Each structure stands twice: as C-alpha cells, then as structure tokens.
Tab-separated table of C-alpha atoms in Angstrom:
chain	number	residue	atom	x	y	z
A	1	MET	CA	31.725	4.759	18.382
A	2	GLN	CA	32.284	4.146	15.547
A	3	PHE	CA	31.515	0.589	16.476
A	4	LYS	CA	27.557	1.737	16.560
A	5	ILE	CA	27.757	3.177	12.686
A	6	TYR	CA	28.962	0.309	10.722
A	7	ILE	CA	26.348	-1.783	13.261
A	8	TYR	CA	23.706	0.384	12.202
A	9	VAL	CA	24.403	0.241	8.077
A	10	ILE	CA	24.812	-3.992	8.530
A	11	SER	CA	21.500	-3.461	10.155
A	12	VAL	CA	19.261	-0.728	8.489
A	13	MET	CA	21.599	-3.724	4.984
A	14	LEU	CA	19.593	-6.311	6.746
A	15	SER	CA	16.371	-4.444	7.652
A	16	ALA	CA	15.927	-3.992	3.737
A	17	TYR	CA	16.478	-8.121	3.152
A	18	THR	CA	14.305	-8.769	5.555
A	19	LEU	CA	12.525	-7.017	4.510
A	20	THR	CA	11.558	-7.614	0.731
A	21	GLY	CA	9.973	-11.278	1.049
A	22	VAL	CA	7.101	-8.842	1.993
A	23	ASN	CA	4.795	-7.552	-0.417
A	24	PHE	CA	3.424	-4.500	-0.030
A	25	ASP	CA	3.102	-4.325	-3.578
A	26	SER	CA	-0.736	-6.810	-2.484
A	27	ILE	CA	-1.204	-3.692	0.629
A	28	ILE	CA	-0.815	-0.634	-1.373
A	29	LYS	CA	-3.062	1.017	-3.981
A	30	LYS	CA	-2.418	0.205	-7.501
A	31	ASN	CA	0.230	1.783	-9.264
A	32	LYS	CA	1.556	2.583	-6.322
A	33	ARG	CA	4.872	0.646	-6.389
A	34	ILE	CA	7.343	4.502	-5.752
A	35	GLU	CA	5.708	4.342	-2.191
A	36	ALA	CA	5.686	0.556	-1.478
A	37	ARG	CA	9.648	1.423	-2.393
A	38	LEU	CA	9.988	4.276	-0.316
A	39	LEU	CA	7.545	2.183	2.656
A	40	VAL	CA	10.383	-0.037	2.502
A	41	ILE	CA	13.042	2.441	3.051
A	42	LEU	CA	10.939	3.883	5.975
A	43	LEU	CA	10.574	0.799	7.412
A	44	SER	CA	14.435	-0.534	6.660
A	45	PHE	CA	15.511	2.920	8.155
A	46	ILE	CA	13.086	2.774	11.425
A	47	MET	CA	13.990	-0.989	11.620
A	48	GLY	CA	17.813	0.042	11.770
A	49	TYR	CA	17.541	2.288	14.111
A	50	LEU	CA	15.834	0.536	16.736
A	51	ILE	CA	18.541	-2.553	16.225
A	52	THR	CA	21.765	-0.656	16.739
A	53	ASN	CA	20.387	0.602	20.220
A	54	PHE	CA	18.535	-2.001	21.110
A	55	ILE	CA	23.111	-3.755	20.556
A	56	VAL	CA	24.081	-1.568	21.928
A	57	ASP	CA	21.742	-0.779	25.201
A	58	PHE	CA	22.954	-4.770	25.297
A	59	THR	CA	25.821	-4.669	24.791
A	60	SER	CA	27.262	-1.521	27.337
A	61	SER	CA	24.427	-3.033	29.868
A	62	ILE	CA	27.278	-6.653	30.318
C-alpha cells in the first residue's frame, strides 16, 4: 500500500508542473493572483488523486 503514496506524490507534482503551462491569470480577474495560484494547487490535488486511482485500479485489474 506504500506504493500508492509514492504514486500520489508523483502524480500531484506532475499535475502541478503541467498546470503551470496554463495562464490562469488571464482567466481570473485582475489583482486575484492568489486565487489563481490556489486554483492551480486545488486542481493539482484533484488531478493527482484521479491519476493515482486510475493507475492503482489499472494495475490491480491486470
């Protein structure tokens, strides 16, 4: 079960890295940079959770 924690950490870091390519500052209102960064953090955790569950379910079905 420890490998799930490692996969979770790696997938959150990978999600955060890929989300930095999106310019959320242009989507969010001006002077709301903190909210844009918080959105990136929340999306990173959400994507990391989904990716981890996909990988664990996929490997357990094999």
